[in-house]
Amino acid sequence: MAYKQDTICVQGGYRPKSGESRIPPISQSTTYFYDSTQGMADLFDLKADGYFYSRLANPTVAAFEGKVTALEGGVAGVGCSSGMAATTLAAFTVCGAGDNIVSSSAIYGGTFNLFAVTLPKLGIETRFFDPDAPAEEIEKLIDGNTRLIFTETVANPSIKILDFEKIAAIAKKYGVLFAVDNTLATPVLCRPFEWGANLIIHSSTKYLDGHAAALGGMIVDGGNFNFKGNPRYASFNEPDESYHGLVYADLPTAQFATKCRAQMMRDIGAMMSPQNAFLSWLGCDTLALRMERHSSNAKKVAAYLSKHPKIDWVWHASLPENKYHALAEKYLPHGQGGMLSFGIKGDVAQAAKFMEALKLITQETHVADVRSCVLHPASTTHRQLTKEELAAAGVPENLVRLSVGIENPEDIIADLEQALANI
Ligand SMILES: *Cc1c(COP(=O)(O)O)cnc(C)c1O
């Protein structure tokens, strides 16, 4: 039976057997005991499911993988040490030197750096597109070496909403894997596999954990991409000599997740810790409730700010005048999350003065947890970017990013009010 998202939040990913602990124990162990050599050999050959070394798999991490996979409606998840680790491992699973990624330019600053600076050093090129550009323009970037199309559901920090159907049609036409970073929407507000995505990336550090307690990342395999015989994905169609000649495209399911774990997690080792998996699993219990409150609070704050004389502009898709309002009604009808951006009239100094005057809302390099916080991306997360790159990423210099928490909305607005009175 297919349960609804709020039910999966509290019931998904772990079902104890009689007499076992009701919530997943923290399996704080690097290794696992077996009483037969054959049992262990079957695990190494992927003939049996089980654990042998926590770099590859761990029961607590598996519980969290199970919950996120169920929420997204995918076939398998790979828990990673951070969101950046998840994106890196996902890229390495399909890309080698000479290959390219076609990516939205409206993405998280760390991902932009990975794609624009670090991966090129390894011979992996990224071609960026404006997600609002017409399909014909985006298509021009795809060639025979394109292995991945990369996007964000709700872009951080430009709060652009992705037009899934436009990108899915391009990905299908060219037989390219379509990946979406669904961190800021969460599967409670949007399920990208239902809109044609093949791969979902999460920084579970944000809403999934939700309490600013644990770094983590997740790759979810949609199981809906045909690698078999696709000339773009030779590495899925040839025997993996490093894994007993396994041909990933011949696996009945979870081809991407299996290759990612068997090759990339094995070799790079950016796995999630059991402690962090436990905290993130627990955080997801309240994800549906929290996303409802984050969304309704942000909607109220956006409406308030949009009428304030000292505010230049506000970006949140709940606002009827927002450019992405129609896309949000289609893809995120139950709420658009707690992230919003706005510009303060005046210069960067005014923005700093405003932020320092806040009393309840704190300045943090973080977003998407229960406590409201602000950040000035141009001087922090996006400070490596040039003026031109900032513009391409949709981050004006006066942009203040506000992550609206789940406090009482009147208290959040009162704090903004007194800080704005200060400038
Ligand atoms: C924070 C974030 C990341 C990176 O995640 P970490 O867990 O900090 O490595 C990736 N994508 C988005 C949209 C994010 O907000």
Coordinates of N, CA and C in Angstrom, one line a residue, residues 272-369:
M272 N 28.1 8.4 5.1 CA 27.4 9.1 6.2 C 27.8 8.4 7.5
S273 N 27.9 9.1 8.6 CA 28.2 8.4 9.9 C 26.9 7.9 10.4
P274 N 26.9 6.8 11.2 CA 25.7 6.3 11.8 C 25.0 7.3 12.8
Q275 N 25.8 8.1 13.5 CA 25.2 9.1 14.4 C 24.4 10.1 13.6
N276 N 25.0 10.6 12.5 CA 24.3 11.6 11.7 C 23.1 11.0 11.0
A277 N 23.2 9.7 10.6 CA 22.1 9.1 10.0 C 20.9 9.0 11.0
F278 N 21.3 8.7 12.2 CA 20.2 8.5 13.3 C 19.5 9.9 13.5
L279 N 20.3 10.9 13.6 CA 19.7 12.3 13.9 C 18.9 12.7 12.7
S280 N 19.3 12.4 11.5 CA 18.6 12.8 10.3 C 17.3 12.0 10.1
W281 N 17.4 10.7 10.4 CA 16.2 9.8 10.4 C 15.2 10.4 11.3
L282 N 15.6 10.7 12.5 CA 14.7 11.2 13.6 C 14.1 12.6 13.1
G283 N 15.0 13.4 12.5 CA 14.5 14.7 12.1 C 13.3 14.6 11.1
C284 N 13.5 13.6 10.2 CA 12.4 13.4 9.2 C 11.1 13.0 9.7
D285 N 11.0 12.5 11.0 CA 9.7 12.2 11.6 C 8.8 13.4 11.5
T286 N 9.3 14.6 11.7 CA 8.5 15.8 11.7 C 8.6 16.6 10.5
L287 N 9.2 16.0 9.4 CA 9.4 16.8 8.2 C 8.1 17.4 7.6
A288 N 7.1 16.6 7.5 CA 5.9 17.1 6.9 C 5.3 18.2 7.7
L289 N 5.2 18.1 9.0 CA 4.7 19.1 9.9 C 5.5 20.4 9.7
R290 N 6.9 20.2 9.8 CA 7.7 21.4 9.7 C 7.6 22.1 8.4
M291 N 7.6 21.4 7.3 CA 7.5 22.0 6.0 C 6.2 22.8 5.8
E292 N 5.1 22.3 6.4 CA 3.9 23.1 6.4 C 4.1 24.4 7.1
R293 N 4.7 24.4 8.2 CA 4.9 25.6 9.0 C 5.9 26.5 8.4
H294 N 7.0 25.9 7.9 CA 8.1 26.8 7.2 C 7.4 27.5 6.1
S295 N 6.6 26.8 5.3 CA 6.0 27.4 4.1 C 5.0 28.5 4.5
S296 N 4.1 28.2 5.5 CA 3.1 29.2 5.8 C 3.8 30.5 6.5
N297 N 4.8 30.2 7.3 CA 5.5 31.4 7.9 C 6.2 32.2 6.8
A298 N 6.9 31.5 5.9 CA 7.6 32.3 4.8 C 6.6 33.1 4.0
K299 N 5.4 32.5 3.7 CA 4.4 33.2 2.9 C 4.0 34.5 3.6
K300 N 3.8 34.4 4.9 CA 3.5 35.6 5.7 C 4.6 36.6 5.7
V301 N 5.8 36.2 5.9 CA 7.0 37.1 6.0 C 7.2 37.7 4.6
A302 N 7.0 37.0 3.5 CA 7.2 37.5 2.2 C 6.1 38.6 1.9
A303 N 4.9 38.3 2.3 CA 3.8 39.3 2.1 C 4.1 40.6 2.9
Y304 N 4.6 40.4 4.1 CA 5.0 41.6 4.9 C 6.1 42.4 4.3
L305 N 7.2 41.7 3.9 CA 8.4 42.4 3.4 C 8.0 43.1 2.1
S306 N 7.2 42.4 1.3 CA 6.9 43.0 -0.1 C 6.2 44.3 0.0
K307 N 5.6 44.6 1.2 CA 4.9 45.9 1.3 C 5.7 46.9 2.1
H308 N 6.9 46.5 2.5 CA 7.7 47.4 3.4 C 8.5 48.5 2.5
P309 N 8.4 49.8 2.9 CA 9.0 50.8 2.0 C 10.5 50.7 2.0
K310 N 11.2 50.1 2.9 CA 12.6 50.0 2.9 C 13.1 48.7 2.1
I311 N 12.2 48.0 1.6 CA 12.6 46.7 0.9 C 12.4 47.0 -0.6
D312 N 13.5 46.6 -1.4 CA 13.6 46.8 -2.8 C 12.7 45.8 -3.5
W313 N 13.0 44.6 -3.2 CA 12.3 43.4 -3.8 C 12.3 42.2 -2.9
V314 N 11.4 41.3 -3.1 CA 11.3 40.0 -2.4 C 11.1 38.9 -3.3
W315 N 11.8 37.8 -3.1 CA 11.6 36.6 -4.0 C 11.1 35.5 -3.1
H316 N 9.9 35.1 -3.3 CA 9.3 33.9 -2.8 C 8.1 33.6 -3.7
A317 N 8.1 32.3 -4.1 CA 7.1 32.0 -5.1 C 5.6 32.0 -4.6
S318 N 5.4 32.2 -3.3 CA 4.1 32.4 -2.8 C 3.5 33.7 -3.2
L319 N 4.3 34.7 -3.5 CA 3.8 36.0 -3.9 C 3.2 36.0 -5.3
P320 N 2.0 36.4 -5.4 CA 1.3 36.3 -6.7 C 2.1 37.0 -7.9
E321 N 2.8 38.1 -7.5 CA 3.6 38.8 -8.5 C 4.9 38.2 -8.9
N322 N 5.3 37.1 -8.1 CA 6.6 36.5 -8.4 C 6.6 35.7 -9.7
K323 N 7.7 35.9 -10.4 CA 7.9 35.3 -11.7 C 7.7 33.8 -11.7
Y324 N 7.9 33.1 -10.6 CA 7.8 31.7 -10.6 C 6.5 31.2 -9.9
H325 N 5.6 32.1 -9.7 CA 4.3 31.8 -9.0 C 3.6 30.6 -9.7
A326 N 3.5 30.8 -11.0 CA 2.7 29.8 -11.8 C 3.4 28.4 -11.7
L327 N 4.8 28.4 -11.8 CA 5.5 27.1 -11.7 C 5.3 26.5 -10.4
A328 N 5.3 27.4 -9.3 CA 5.2 26.9 -8.0 C 3.8 26.3 -7.8
E329 N 2.8 26.9 -8.4 CA 1.4 26.3 -8.2 C 1.3 24.9 -8.9
K330 N 2.1 24.7 -9.9 CA 2.1 23.5 -10.6 C 3.0 22.4 -9.9
Y331 N 4.2 22.8 -9.5 CA 5.1 21.8 -8.9 C 5.2 21.8 -7.4
L332 N 4.8 22.8 -6.7 CA 4.9 22.9 -5.3 C 3.6 23.5 -4.7
P333 N 2.4 22.8 -5.0 CA 1.2 23.4 -4.7 C 0.9 23.5 -3.2
H334 N 1.6 22.7 -2.4 CA 1.2 22.7 -1.0 C 2.2 23.5 -0.1
G335 N 3.0 24.4 -0.8 CA 3.9 25.2 0.0 C 5.2 25.3 -0.8
Q336 N 5.9 26.4 -0.6 CA 7.1 26.6 -1.3 C 8.3 26.7 -0.4
G337 N 8.2 26.2 0.8 CA 9.3 26.2 1.7 C 9.6 27.5 2.4
G338 N 10.6 27.5 3.3 CA 10.9 28.6 4.1 C 12.0 29.5 3.6
M339 N 12.5 29.3 2.4 CA 13.6 30.1 2.0 C 13.1 31.3 1.2
L340 N 13.5 32.5 1.5 CA 13.2 33.6 0.7 C 14.4 34.5 0.6
S341 N 14.5 35.3 -0.4 CA 15.5 36.3 -0.6 C 14.9 37.7 -0.8
F342 N 15.6 38.7 -0.3 CA 15.1 40.0 -0.5 C 16.3 41.0 -0.6
G343 N 16.0 42.2 -1.2 CA 17.0 43.2 -1.4 C 16.6 44.4 -0.5
I344 N 17.6 44.9 0.2 CA 17.3 46.1 1.0 C 17.7 47.3 0.2
K345 N 16.8 48.3 0.2 CA 17.1 49.5 -0.5 C 18.4 50.1 0.0
G346 N 19.3 50.6 -0.8 CA 20.6 51.1 -0.4 C 21.7 50.2 -0.7
D347 N 22.8 50.4 -0.1 CA 24.0 49.7 -0.4 C 24.2 48.5 0.5
V348 N 25.4 47.8 0.3 CA 25.7 46.6 1.1 C 25.8 46.9 2.6
A349 N 26.3 48.2 2.9 CA 26.4 48.6 4.3 C 25.1 48.6 5.0
Q350 N 24.0 49.0 4.3 CA 22.7 49.0 4.8 C 22.2 47.6 5.2
A351 N 22.5 46.7 4.3 CA 22.2 45.3 4.5 C 22.8 44.8 5.8
A352 N 24.1 45.1 5.9 CA 24.9 44.6 7.1 C 24.3 45.2 8.4
K353 N 23.9 46.5 8.3 CA 23.4 47.2 9.5 C 22.1 46.5 9.9
F354 N 21.3 46.2 8.9 CA 20.0 45.6 9.2 C 20.2 44.2 9.8
M355 N 21.1 43.5 9.3 CA 21.3 42.1 9.8 C 21.9 42.1 11.2
E356 N 22.7 43.1 11.5 CA 23.3 43.2 12.8 C 22.2 43.6 13.9
A357 N 21.2 44.3 13.4 CA 20.1 44.8 14.3 C 19.1 43.7 14.7
L358 N 19.2 42.6 14.0 CA 18.2 41.5 14.3 C 18.5 40.9 15.6
K359 N 17.5 40.6 16.4 CA 17.7 40.0 17.7 C 17.3 38.6 17.8
L360 N 16.2 38.2 17.2 CA 15.7 36.8 17.2 C 16.4 36.0 16.1
I361 N 16.3 36.6 14.9 CA 16.9 35.9 13.8 C 18.4 36.1 13.8
T362 N 19.1 35.0 13.7 CA 20.6 35.0 13.8 C 21.3 35.0 12.4
Q363 N 22.5 35.5 12.4 CA 23.3 35.4 11.2 C 24.0 34.1 11.2
E364 N 23.9 33.3 10.2 CA 24.5 31.9 10.2 C 24.8 31.5 8.7
T365 N 25.8 30.7 8.6 CA 26.0 30.1 7.3 C 25.2 28.8 7.4
H366 N 24.0 28.9 7.3 CA 23.1 27.8 7.3 C 21.7 28.2 6.8
V367 N 21.0 27.2 6.4 CA 19.6 27.5 6.1 C 18.8 26.3 6.4
A368 N 17.5 26.5 6.4 CA 16.5 25.3 6.4 C 16.6 24.5 7.7
D369 N 16.7 25.2 8.8 CA 16.4 24.4 10.1 C 15.3 25.2 10.8

